[in-house]
XYZ file of C-alpha atoms in Angstrom:
390
model
C 40.767 232.999 -37.085
C 38.048 230.886 -35.472
C 35.540 232.776 -33.369
C 33.047 231.305 -30.918
C 30.316 233.548 -29.497
C 29.656 233.595 -25.779
C 26.880 231.224 -24.677
C 23.481 232.763 -25.223
C 24.831 235.862 -26.935
C 23.055 235.216 -30.198
C 25.639 237.276 -32.099
C 29.328 237.802 -32.641
C 29.427 241.456 -31.608
C 30.960 241.173 -28.159
C 33.425 243.948 -27.404
C 35.456 241.543 -25.251
C 37.536 238.659 -26.560
C 39.772 236.007 -25.085
C 42.223 235.371 -27.909
C 43.782 231.915 -27.589
C 46.994 231.083 -29.436
C 46.803 227.374 -30.200
C 50.455 227.369 -31.270
C 51.317 228.437 -27.722
C 49.407 225.405 -26.443
C 51.377 223.186 -28.814
C 54.664 224.778 -27.758
C 53.861 224.251 -24.083
C 53.033 220.584 -24.648
C 56.490 220.210 -26.157
C 58.155 221.935 -23.208
C 56.471 219.562 -20.755
C 57.200 216.447 -22.803
C 60.878 217.315 -23.044
C 61.197 218.105 -19.343
C 59.343 215.026 -18.134
C 60.685 212.598 -20.703
C 57.371 210.792 -20.865
C 53.845 210.973 -22.257
C 51.449 213.809 -21.456
C 47.872 213.761 -20.242
C 46.595 217.208 -21.235
C 44.278 218.442 -18.498
C 41.390 220.356 -20.094
C 38.946 220.519 -17.178
C 36.984 223.713 -16.437
C 36.569 224.300 -20.179
C 40.298 224.099 -20.708
C 41.021 226.531 -17.852
C 38.725 228.987 -19.597
C 40.454 228.630 -22.970
C 37.895 226.259 -24.527
C 38.241 222.544 -23.877
C 37.654 221.232 -27.380
C 40.056 223.502 -29.328
C 42.711 223.122 -26.626
C 42.297 219.349 -26.550
C 42.713 219.086 -30.298
C 45.744 221.365 -30.302
C 47.363 219.438 -27.457
C 46.743 216.071 -29.090
C 48.054 217.320 -32.430
C 51.177 218.484 -30.583
C 51.834 215.026 -29.173
C 49.804 214.781 -25.981
C 48.870 211.140 -25.465
C 45.616 211.500 -23.536
C 43.213 213.961 -21.934
C 42.120 214.534 -18.355
C 39.025 216.255 -16.981
C 37.336 216.559 -13.619
C 33.752 215.408 -14.173
C 32.054 212.956 -16.501
C 30.079 215.706 -18.245
C 33.311 217.283 -19.419
C 34.427 213.977 -20.890
C 31.092 213.467 -22.620
C 31.374 216.918 -24.215
C 34.762 216.000 -25.658
C 33.337 212.756 -27.042
C 30.397 214.664 -28.550
C 32.935 216.866 -30.343
C 34.407 213.770 -31.979
C 37.491 213.313 -29.813
C 38.285 209.609 -29.534
C 41.521 209.555 -27.536
C 41.705 208.270 -23.966
C 39.930 210.535 -21.445
C 40.120 210.175 -17.654
C 37.528 211.747 -15.322
C 38.382 211.934 -11.606
C 35.702 213.764 -9.592
C 32.328 212.113 -8.959
C 29.288 212.587 -6.737
C 26.508 210.136 -5.890
C 24.594 211.408 -8.922
C 27.421 210.712 -11.391
C 26.211 208.944 -14.538
C 28.607 206.015 -14.663
C 26.481 204.279 -17.311
C 27.003 207.209 -19.679
C 30.715 207.149 -18.904
C 30.940 203.451 -19.765
C 28.976 203.940 -22.980
C 31.335 206.750 -23.996
C 34.441 204.703 -23.118
C 35.564 207.176 -20.469
C 38.114 206.150 -17.862
C 36.504 206.633 -14.444
C 38.946 207.341 -11.618
C 37.682 205.802 -8.387
C 38.185 207.418 -4.978
C 36.175 205.069 -2.763
C 34.615 201.672 -2.385
C 31.198 203.253 -2.920
C 32.281 204.552 -6.312
C 33.689 201.155 -7.239
C 30.386 199.495 -6.325
C 28.418 202.034 -8.371
C 30.639 201.536 -11.408
C 30.365 197.766 -11.058
C 26.583 198.005 -10.974
C 26.593 200.138 -14.113
C 29.035 197.790 -15.879
C 26.900 194.766 -15.095
C 23.796 196.578 -16.326
C 25.553 197.520 -19.563
C 27.051 194.064 -20.001
C 30.482 195.506 -20.669
C 33.639 196.092 -18.683
C 34.263 199.562 -17.290
C 37.641 201.204 -17.725
C 38.796 202.524 -14.364
C 41.691 204.319 -12.758
C 42.458 203.902 -9.086
C 42.916 207.256 -7.415
C 44.790 206.932 -4.131
C 45.056 209.539 -1.383
C 48.800 209.402 -0.762
C 48.958 212.550 1.333
C 46.868 215.348 -0.168
C 43.953 214.643 2.143
C 41.364 215.287 -0.555
C 39.858 212.891 -3.124
C 41.262 209.381 -3.397
C 40.961 206.074 -1.601
C 41.883 206.646 2.043
C 44.787 204.604 3.453
C 42.549 202.833 5.976
C 40.172 201.792 3.172
C 42.880 200.611 0.797
C 43.069 196.929 1.718
C 39.323 196.349 1.329
C 39.175 198.468 -1.825
C 42.057 196.566 -3.439
C 40.440 193.201 -2.644
C 37.117 194.323 -4.129
C 38.850 195.675 -7.203
C 40.677 192.387 -7.738
C 37.380 190.520 -7.556
C 35.915 192.875 -10.163
C 38.901 192.267 -12.444
C 38.509 188.502 -12.032
C 34.870 188.919 -13.010
C 35.924 190.862 -16.124
C 33.703 193.719 -14.942
C 36.505 196.282 -14.947
C 39.776 196.974 -16.692
C 42.321 198.731 -14.467
C 43.866 201.279 -16.773
C 45.832 203.395 -14.308
C 46.873 204.201 -10.779
C 47.130 207.895 -9.875
C 47.446 210.415 -7.079
C 47.588 214.183 -6.723
C 50.622 215.876 -5.198
C 50.067 218.152 -2.226
C 53.290 220.134 -2.638
C 54.248 219.748 -6.264
C 55.070 223.450 -6.496
C 57.791 222.858 -3.886
C 59.861 220.429 -5.958
C 62.291 219.353 -3.245
C 59.717 218.909 -0.502
C 60.076 215.352 0.873
C 56.329 214.735 0.710
C 56.537 214.547 -3.089
C 58.850 211.537 -2.988
C 56.879 210.003 -0.120
C 53.653 210.235 -2.096
C 55.341 208.528 -5.036
C 56.610 205.742 -2.764
C 53.106 205.193 -1.423
C 51.729 204.939 -4.950
C 54.461 202.467 -5.898
C 53.511 200.356 -2.867
C 49.876 200.395 -3.942
C 50.893 199.245 -7.409
C 52.746 196.312 -5.857
C 49.585 195.422 -3.935
C 47.497 195.427 -7.095
C 50.027 193.298 -8.967
C 50.014 190.793 -6.123
C 46.212 190.663 -6.183
C 46.028 190.137 -9.925
C 44.750 193.628 -10.787
C 47.846 195.402 -12.143
C 47.390 198.915 -13.539
C 48.597 199.411 -17.083
C 50.117 202.834 -16.323
C 50.783 205.199 -13.408
C 50.738 208.985 -13.209
C 51.587 211.378 -10.417
C 53.154 214.600 -11.667
C 51.237 217.851 -12.109
C 52.678 220.835 -14.005
C 55.407 221.837 -11.539
C 56.483 218.246 -10.890
C 56.439 217.409 -14.601
C 58.810 220.312 -15.243
C 61.163 219.771 -12.295
C 60.927 216.156 -11.075
C 61.299 213.711 -13.979
C 61.945 211.018 -11.354
C 58.254 211.253 -10.456
C 57.011 210.977 -14.027
C 56.324 207.224 -14.069
C 54.404 206.497 -17.302
C 52.592 209.782 -17.879
C 52.413 213.310 -16.461
C 49.284 215.452 -15.986
C 50.049 219.106 -16.738
C 47.314 221.684 -16.398
C 48.471 225.280 -15.978
C 51.716 224.650 -17.882
C 49.736 223.860 -21.044
C 48.231 227.327 -20.910
C 51.535 229.091 -20.292
C 50.774 229.911 -16.677
C 53.164 229.981 -13.741
C 53.668 226.500 -12.212
C 56.270 227.702 -9.693
C 56.605 231.336 -8.681
C 59.927 232.820 -9.712
C 60.839 229.985 -12.088
C 60.980 230.315 -15.871
C 60.414 227.284 -18.070
C 60.006 228.804 -21.527
C 56.230 228.505 -21.475
C 54.121 230.907 -23.547
C 50.831 232.317 -22.169
C 48.131 231.197 -24.575
C 45.359 233.665 -23.712
C 45.229 237.398 -24.311
C 42.170 239.208 -22.954
C 41.228 242.170 -25.126
C 38.424 244.717 -25.209
C 37.336 247.487 -27.528
C 37.482 250.935 -25.913
C 33.858 251.977 -25.462
C 34.195 255.664 -24.591
C 36.854 258.373 -24.386
C 36.094 261.689 -22.703
C 37.607 264.632 -20.897
C 36.881 265.201 -17.196
C 37.914 268.098 -14.973
C 40.196 268.175 -11.959
C 38.434 267.178 -8.770
C 36.050 264.752 -10.471
C 35.468 261.424 -8.696
C 35.507 258.356 -10.914
C 33.366 255.202 -10.651
C 31.446 253.952 -7.609
C 32.141 255.599 -4.239
C 34.624 257.938 -5.923
C 37.592 255.990 -4.608
C 39.748 257.888 -7.119
C 39.516 261.600 -7.853
C 41.342 263.449 -10.605
C 44.090 265.800 -9.494
C 44.103 267.599 -12.837
C 42.076 267.871 -15.996
C 42.481 264.560 -17.731
C 41.057 262.133 -20.265
C 39.560 258.789 -19.324
C 38.531 255.730 -21.300
C 35.846 253.195 -20.452
C 36.764 249.566 -21.059
C 33.732 247.213 -21.323
C 34.874 244.421 -19.000
C 34.166 243.954 -15.322
C 33.973 241.494 -12.500
C 31.186 239.596 -14.295
C 33.834 238.854 -16.923
C 36.557 237.864 -14.468
C 38.218 241.244 -13.887
C 38.881 241.164 -10.129
C 37.096 243.894 -8.172
C 39.747 243.423 -5.494
C 42.289 244.755 -7.986
C 40.487 248.081 -8.375
C 42.963 250.878 -8.945
C 45.885 248.509 -9.375
C 45.500 247.088 -12.883
C 47.388 248.075 -16.036
C 46.092 248.078 -19.598
C 48.098 248.240 -22.799
C 46.772 250.115 -25.819
C 49.167 250.141 -28.736
C 52.647 250.641 -27.334
C 51.518 252.504 -24.205
C 50.411 251.190 -20.810
C 47.762 253.001 -18.782
C 46.624 252.605 -15.194
C 43.106 251.571 -14.246
C 41.431 253.954 -11.808
C 38.429 253.802 -9.501
C 36.295 250.772 -8.765
C 36.044 247.884 -11.177
C 32.316 247.530 -11.897
C 30.290 244.521 -13.036
C 30.589 245.349 -16.727
C 33.260 248.031 -17.094
C 36.223 249.860 -15.667
C 37.995 253.144 -16.294
C 41.575 253.950 -17.262
C 43.331 257.301 -17.002
C 44.793 258.376 -20.341
C 46.361 261.539 -18.993
C 45.843 265.162 -20.085
C 46.897 264.474 -23.675
C 44.597 261.457 -24.071
C 47.479 259.166 -24.920
C 46.435 259.038 -28.559
C 43.615 256.629 -27.637
C 40.352 256.676 -29.571
C 37.052 254.903 -29.176
C 37.266 251.526 -30.903
C 40.945 251.017 -30.110
C 41.824 247.605 -28.693
C 42.922 247.423 -25.068
C 44.939 244.427 -23.927
C 43.901 243.595 -20.371
C 46.449 240.816 -20.115
C 48.519 238.759 -22.496
C 52.021 237.390 -22.967
C 53.760 240.264 -21.204
C 55.800 241.081 -24.300
C 56.723 244.758 -24.349
C 55.971 245.170 -20.672
C 52.274 244.491 -21.014
C 50.158 243.035 -18.199
C 49.802 239.276 -17.649
C 47.344 237.002 -15.887
C 50.116 236.236 -13.401
C 50.351 239.961 -12.613
C 46.618 240.068 -11.933
C 46.976 237.060 -9.652
C 49.852 238.604 -7.711
C 47.899 241.847 -7.341
C 45.047 240.164 -5.469
C 46.999 237.374 -3.775
C 45.803 234.406 -5.809
C 47.148 232.196 -8.618
C 46.819 232.610 -12.354
C 44.848 229.347 -12.542
C 41.953 231.226 -10.931
C 42.305 234.298 -13.132
C 42.198 232.281 -16.366
C 39.396 229.940 -15.312
C 37.152 232.853 -14.288
C 37.136 234.702 -17.606
C 33.421 234.753 -18.272
C 31.235 233.661 -21.143
C 30.665 237.171 -22.492
C 34.218 237.160 -23.746
C 34.069 235.471 -27.118
C 36.868 232.957 -27.659
C 39.000 233.491 -30.733
C 41.549 230.888 -31.819
C 44.623 231.934 -33.729
C 47.921 230.545 -34.883
C 50.830 232.784 -33.950
C 52.956 231.059 -36.577
C 50.617 232.088 -39.358
C 49.024 235.378 -38.364
C 48.762 238.057 -35.731
C 45.854 237.840 -33.301
C 43.847 240.820 -34.534
C 40.206 241.775 -34.813
């Protein structure tokens, strides 16, 4: 088992752990590859959706992913610093983006505007080397990407840069607005618009080497949109790309905490801040050392479930910054201080999942996973070789 302490902790004694099964990551890469029938860009932005970008990237690449994708240049530089040499695309930039560092690190910079193209060109000329770029087109999402009314001028400027040997056009990409609605007509329309842009670039002498459109849900359900590569994010981590659909993905993260305290309390006792829950009978409670500072949603107070051993217990009262309480019942449920509580995991045996947390508060599991805080040490295990234990 590989353990990484939380940033700034100075020790390995955290009572909270996000246990990441790298074999689940590998399995999920295989599921996506088979469904899409094409190569995979493993998206490891936001520290690998909270799982740890470097270990996830290595596991995904070992499992057959062709490339990596991140949001910002700093994330790509961190992967390079860890010794990862495969192709990395970065697609979100501000005016302060360090394009020179990106060029030096051989990162693929996805361009969303003429201003970004000009800035990359300036950096490439200063470095005396061609920049690798991807063209990111707004085909209907209405977010990042070259706007339709700017496309003609952008394409002309890009062709001039190619003729100058200042840039290499690696890819053409867009983001789907309604990928989680596979049959929505906008998905096909966005693909048609990207195909038209590719034809423009070929005509201008700046052809992209590859194209990619599909996110996790589209990669799993619309192989006709795959083009040369697909860009799965949540699917790699075993999340839920489309509500109500099963794809054979395995959740990679289990959030676990050591029970900090077990004690008896009498009937009529209020529990946690504002006493939003009061005991109806003498009972036993346990304190779990995880709270909203660690990503446990305060909005879910009184509605979470926790598994300890083969039993599931309900969380009661307010979720606090660093801890919450569960009701063990009059008999104490056989729980002792030091036992391991599973806050969420694979759902095997009826246990809670990140998707359940998301449904409870009306969000998506992407947000739940990405918000698991730094106090939770990351542990990396192989489910094929050992159980994830402390």
